[in-house]
PDB file of C-alpha atoms in Angstrom:
ATOM      1  CA  UNK V 539       0.000   0.000   0.000  1.00 70.00           C
ATOM      2  CA  UNK V 540       1.579   3.311  -1.031  1.00 78.00           C
ATOM      3  CA  UNK V 541       1.868   6.217   1.363  1.00 90.00           C
ATOM      4  CA  UNK V 542      -0.298   9.145   0.348  1.00 94.00           C
ATOM      5  CA  UNK V 543       0.394  12.830   0.860  1.00 94.00           C
ATOM      6  CA  UNK V 544      -2.040  15.635   0.119  1.00 98.00           C
ATOM      7  CA  UNK V 545      -0.702  19.138  -0.635  1.00 97.00           C
ATOM      8  CA  UNK V 546      -2.034  22.692  -1.096  1.00 97.00           C
ATOM      9  CA  UNK V 547      -1.032  25.260  -3.677  1.00 98.00           C
ATOM     10  CA  UNK V 548      -2.164  28.451  -1.928  1.00 98.00           C
ATOM     11  CA  UNK V 549      -1.724  31.614  -3.977  1.00 95.00           C
ATOM     12  CA  UNK V 550      -2.643  35.247  -3.478  1.00 94.00           C
ATOM     13  CA  UNK V 551      -2.196  37.319  -6.624  1.00 93.00           C
ATOM     14  CA  UNK V 552       1.203  36.160  -7.957  1.00 94.00           C
ATOM     15  CA  UNK V 553       2.482  34.901  -4.577  1.00 97.00           C
ATOM     16  CA  UNK V 554       2.544  31.310  -3.331  1.00 98.00           C
ATOM     17  CA  UNK V 555       2.693  30.206   0.301  1.00 98.00           C
ATOM     18  CA  UNK V 556       5.469  27.731   1.097  1.00 97.00           C
ATOM     19  CA  UNK V 557       6.562  26.126   4.364  1.00 96.00           C
ATOM     20  CA  UNK V 558      10.117  25.271   5.364  1.00 94.00           C
ATOM     21  CA  UNK V 559      10.036  21.792   6.819  1.00 85.00           C
ATOM     22  CA  UNK V 560      11.665  20.683  10.098  1.00 84.00           C
ATOM     23  CA  UNK V 561      12.647  17.240   8.801  1.00 80.00           C
ATOM     24  CA  UNK V 562      14.479  18.358   5.635  1.00 80.00           C
ATOM     25  CA  UNK V 563      16.084  21.713   4.725  1.00 83.00           C
ATOM     26  CA  UNK V 564      13.659  22.373   1.863  1.00 90.00           C
ATOM     27  CA  UNK V 565      10.665  24.556   1.141  1.00 95.00           C
ATOM     28  CA  UNK V 566       7.455  22.686   0.379  1.00 95.00           C
ATOM     29  CA  UNK V 567       3.764  23.097  -0.231  1.00 97.00           C
ATOM     30  CA  UNK V 568       1.648  22.949   2.937  1.00 97.00           C
ATOM     31  CA  UNK V 569       0.441  19.381   3.280  1.00 96.00           C
ATOM     32  CA  UNK V 570       1.280  15.960   4.582  1.00 94.00           C
ATOM     33  CA  UNK V 571       0.395  12.338   5.079  1.00 94.00           C
ATOM     34  CA  UNK V 572      -3.127  11.021   4.764  1.00 95.00           C
ATOM     35  CA  UNK V 573      -4.193   9.447   8.068  1.00 95.00           C
ATOM     36  CA  UNK V 574      -6.057   6.159   8.362  1.00 93.00           C
ATOM     37  CA  UNK V 575      -9.779   6.514   7.532  1.00 94.00           C
ATOM     38  CA  UNK V 576      -9.259  10.115   6.335  1.00 96.00           C
ATOM     39  CA  UNK V 577     -10.383  11.363   2.926  1.00 97.00           C
ATOM     40  CA  UNK V 578      -8.207  13.589   0.725  1.00 97.00           C
ATOM     41  CA  UNK V 579     -10.084  16.831   1.357  1.00 97.00           C
ATOM     42  CA  UNK V 580     -10.136  16.368   5.138  1.00 98.00           C
ATOM     43  CA  UNK V 581      -6.387  15.741   5.047  1.00 98.00           C
ATOM     44  CA  UNK V 582      -5.858  18.774   2.815  1.00 98.00           C
ATOM     45  CA  UNK V 583      -7.676  21.086   5.232  1.00 98.00           C
ATOM     46  CA  UNK V 584      -6.160  19.552   8.379  1.00 97.00           C
ATOM     47  CA  UNK V 585      -2.597  19.773   7.095  1.00 96.00           C
ATOM     48  CA  UNK V 586      -3.071  23.355   5.883  1.00 96.00           C
ATOM     49  CA  UNK V 587      -4.303  24.420   9.318  1.00 96.00           C
ATOM     50  CA  UNK V 588      -1.608  22.498  11.233  1.00 94.00           C
ATOM     51  CA  UNK V 589       1.208  23.943   9.133  1.00 94.00           C
ATOM     52  CA  UNK V 590      -0.066  27.470   8.438  1.00 95.00           C
ATOM     53  CA  UNK V 591      -2.886  28.343  10.865  1.00 95.00           C
ATOM     54  CA  UNK V 592      -5.132  28.964   7.846  1.00 97.00           C
ATOM     55  CA  UNK V 593      -8.465  27.452   6.917  1.00 98.00           C
ATOM     56  CA  UNK V 594      -8.577  26.582   3.222  1.00 98.00           C
ATOM     57  CA  UNK V 595     -11.089  25.431   0.666  1.00 98.00           C
ATOM     58  CA  UNK V 596      -9.938  23.480  -2.405  1.00 97.00           C
ATOM     59  CA  UNK V 597     -10.706  25.127  -5.734  1.00 96.00           C
ATOM     60  CA  UNK V 598      -9.369  22.469  -8.108  1.00 96.00           C
ATOM     61  CA  UNK V 599      -7.363  19.272  -8.212  1.00 97.00           C
ATOM     62  CA  UNK V 600      -4.028  19.638  -9.993  1.00 96.00           C
ATOM     63  CA  UNK V 601      -3.270  15.932 -10.150  1.00 95.00           C
ATOM     64  CA  UNK V 602      -1.981  12.724  -8.650  1.00 95.00           C
ATOM     65  CA  UNK V 603       1.752  12.100  -8.841  1.00 94.00           C
ATOM     66  CA  UNK V 604       3.186   8.605  -8.303  1.00 91.00           C
ATOM     67  CA  UNK V 605       6.733   7.906  -7.113  1.00 85.00           C
ATOM     68  CA  UNK V 606       7.254   4.162  -7.545  1.00 85.00           C
ATOM     69  CA  UNK V 607      10.771   4.328  -6.017  1.00 79.00           C
ATOM     70  CA  UNK V 608       9.301   5.541  -2.727  1.00 78.00           C
ATOM     71  CA  UNK V 609       5.951   3.707  -3.037  1.00 80.00           C
ATOM     72  CA  UNK V 610       4.363   7.119  -2.604  1.00 85.00           C
ATOM     73  CA  UNK V 611       1.590   9.124  -4.195  1.00 93.00           C
ATOM     74  CA  UNK V 612       1.069  12.870  -3.890  1.00 94.00           C
ATOM     75  CA  UNK V 613      -2.328  14.464  -4.425  1.00 97.00           C
ATOM     76  CA  UNK V 614      -2.042  18.190  -5.176  1.00 97.00           C
ATOM     77  CA  UNK V 615      -4.858  20.755  -5.032  1.00 98.00           C
ATOM     78  CA  UNK V 616      -5.155  24.500  -5.503  1.00 97.00           C
ATOM     79  CA  UNK V 617      -6.782  25.995  -2.415  1.00 98.00           C
ATOM     80  CA  UNK V 618      -8.024  29.395  -1.359  1.00 97.00           C
ATOM     81  CA  UNK V 619      -7.765  30.899   2.113  1.00 98.00           C
ATOM     82  CA  UNK V 620     -11.173  31.151   3.816  1.00 98.00           C
ATOM     83  CA  UNK V 621     -10.090  32.090   7.354  1.00 97.00           C
ATOM     84  CA  UNK V 622      -7.603  31.640  10.148  1.00 97.00           C
ATOM     85  CA  UNK V 623      -4.449  33.521  10.999  1.00 95.00           C
ATOM     86  CA  UNK V 624      -1.029  32.839   9.488  1.00 94.00           C
ATOM     87  CA  UNK V 625       1.416  31.414  12.038  1.00 92.00           C
ATOM     88  CA  UNK V 626       5.171  32.020  12.041  1.00 85.00           C
ATOM     89  CA  UNK V 627       6.074  28.343  12.449  1.00 78.00           C
ATOM     90  CA  UNK V 628       4.374  25.126  13.451  1.00 78.00           C
ATOM     91  CA  UNK V 629       5.171  21.712  14.931  1.00 81.00           C
ATOM     92  CA  UNK V 630       6.421  20.440  11.548  1.00 81.00           C
ATOM     93  CA  UNK V 631       7.624  23.728  10.047  1.00 86.00           C
ATOM     94  CA  UNK V 632      10.414  26.213  10.794  1.00 89.00           C
ATOM     95  CA  UNK V 633       9.155  29.056   8.639  1.00 92.00           C
ATOM     96  CA  UNK V 634       6.339  30.163   6.335  1.00 95.00           C
ATOM     97  CA  UNK V 635       6.803  32.616   3.515  1.00 96.00           C
ATOM     98  CA  UNK V 636       5.076  33.929   0.408  1.00 97.00           C
ATOM     99  CA  UNK V 637       7.251  33.716  -2.716  1.00 98.00           C
ATOM    100  CA  UNK V 638       6.697  35.150  -6.167  1.00 97.00           C
ATOM    101  CA  UNK V 639       5.490  32.401  -8.487  1.00 95.00           C
ATOM    102  CA  UNK V 640       8.257  33.626 -10.814  1.00 95.00           C
ATOM    103  CA  UNK V 641      11.040  33.349  -8.185  1.00 96.00           C
ATOM    104  CA  UNK V 642      10.613  30.089  -6.327  1.00 97.00           C
ATOM    105  CA  UNK V 643      13.413  29.116  -3.913  1.00 97.00           C
ATOM    106  CA  UNK V 644      16.194  26.870  -5.178  1.00 93.00           C
ATOM    107  CA  UNK V 645      15.759  24.501  -2.232  1.00 92.00           C
ATOM    108  CA  UNK V 646      12.179  23.589  -3.129  1.00 93.00           C
ATOM    109  CA  UNK V 647      11.107  19.951  -2.676  1.00 87.00           C
ATOM    110  CA  UNK V 648      11.677  18.140  -6.002  1.00 81.00           C
ATOM    111  CA  UNK V 649       8.720  18.104  -8.386  1.00 88.00           C
ATOM    112  CA  UNK V 650       6.939  20.984  -6.621  1.00 93.00           C
ATOM    113  CA  UNK V 651       8.126  23.497  -9.235  1.00 93.00           C
ATOM    114  CA  UNK V 652       6.585  21.331 -11.973  1.00 92.00           C
ATOM    115  CA  UNK V 653       3.376  20.832  -9.958  1.00 93.00           C
ATOM    116  CA  UNK V 654       3.065  24.594  -9.381  1.00 96.00           C
ATOM    117  CA  UNK V 655       3.578  25.296 -13.093  1.00 94.00           C
ATOM    118  CA  UNK V 656       0.907  22.737 -13.980  1.00 93.00           C
ATOM    119  CA  UNK V 657      -1.512  24.363 -11.531  1.00 93.00           C
ATOM    120  CA  UNK V 658      -0.981  27.765 -13.126  1.00 90.00           C
ATOM    121  CA  UNK V 659      -1.791  26.364 -16.599  1.00 90.00           C
ATOM    122  CA  UNK V 660      -5.372  25.464 -15.618  1.00 81.00           C
ATOM    123  CA  UNK V 661      -5.168  21.972 -17.101  1.00 81.00           C
ATOM    124  CA  UNK V 662      -7.602  19.216 -16.137  1.00 82.00           C
ATOM    125  CA  UNK V 663      -6.368  16.991 -13.269  1.00 82.00           C
ATOM    126  CA  UNK V 664      -3.665  14.633 -14.440  1.00 80.00           C
ATOM    127  CA  UNK V 665      -1.885  11.506 -13.313  1.00 84.00           C
ATOM    128  CA  UNK V 666       1.864  11.436 -13.687  1.00 75.00           C
ATOM    129  CA  UNK V 667       4.802   9.290 -12.622  1.00 77.00           C
ATOM    130  CA  UNK V 668       7.710  11.083 -10.942  1.00 71.00           C
ATOM    131  CA  UNK V 669      11.210   9.959  -9.924  1.00 74.00           C
ATOM    132  CA  UNK V 670      13.640  11.208  -7.301  1.00 66.00           C
ATOM    133  CA  UNK V 671      16.815  12.653  -8.781  1.00 58.00           C
ATOM    134  CA  UNK V 672      20.273  11.541  -7.635  1.00 55.00           C
ATOM    135  CA  UNK V 673      20.703  14.293  -5.014  1.00 58.00           C
ATOM    136  CA  UNK V 674      17.372  13.499  -3.377  1.00 55.00           C
ATOM    137  CA  UNK V 675      18.203   9.786  -3.294  1.00 56.00           C
ATOM    138  CA  UNK V 676      21.574  10.606  -1.708  1.00 59.00           C
ATOM    139  CA  UNK V 677      19.954  12.895   0.879  1.00 57.00           C
ATOM    140  CA  UNK V 678      17.373  10.247   1.824  1.00 54.00           C
ATOM    141  CA  UNK V 679      20.100   7.608   2.100  1.00 56.00           C
ATOM    142  CA  UNK V 680      22.187   9.862   4.376  1.00 61.00           C
ATOM    143  CA  UNK V 681      19.150  10.639   6.521  1.00 58.00           C
ATOM    144  CA  UNK V 682      18.535   6.909   7.107  1.00 61.00           C
ATOM    145  CA  UNK V 683      22.158   6.349   8.199  1.00 61.00           C
TER     146      UNK V 683
END
């Protein structure tokens, strides 16, 4: 059974909200692991609130991305802010920041740049296979050691 993560692309004008994770030194979309007996949208909203302090509502599904190497699938949605108050950091995050969609950080979780670009193109939801590059594989190997 693959692990499943559900992630939010939260934009305001031409800015996107990213979180800097505690477990890896990378920026990422707000989101996380689907819990047992939880549906995708409940996970999406829960993770957004836990990591950002914001209440969100999904506006469209970007797609499902499969990583066979990691036995992992990532479900990505565009979401709009409907309430809450932005926090500075959370239990799983060191920092939150809005970035220009044209100047994303270099240390962005792999594949997020592509997922963000797909979201901005307004395509129908897609299914796509993804692979970790060599540096990510090396980082994950070092982390296990």
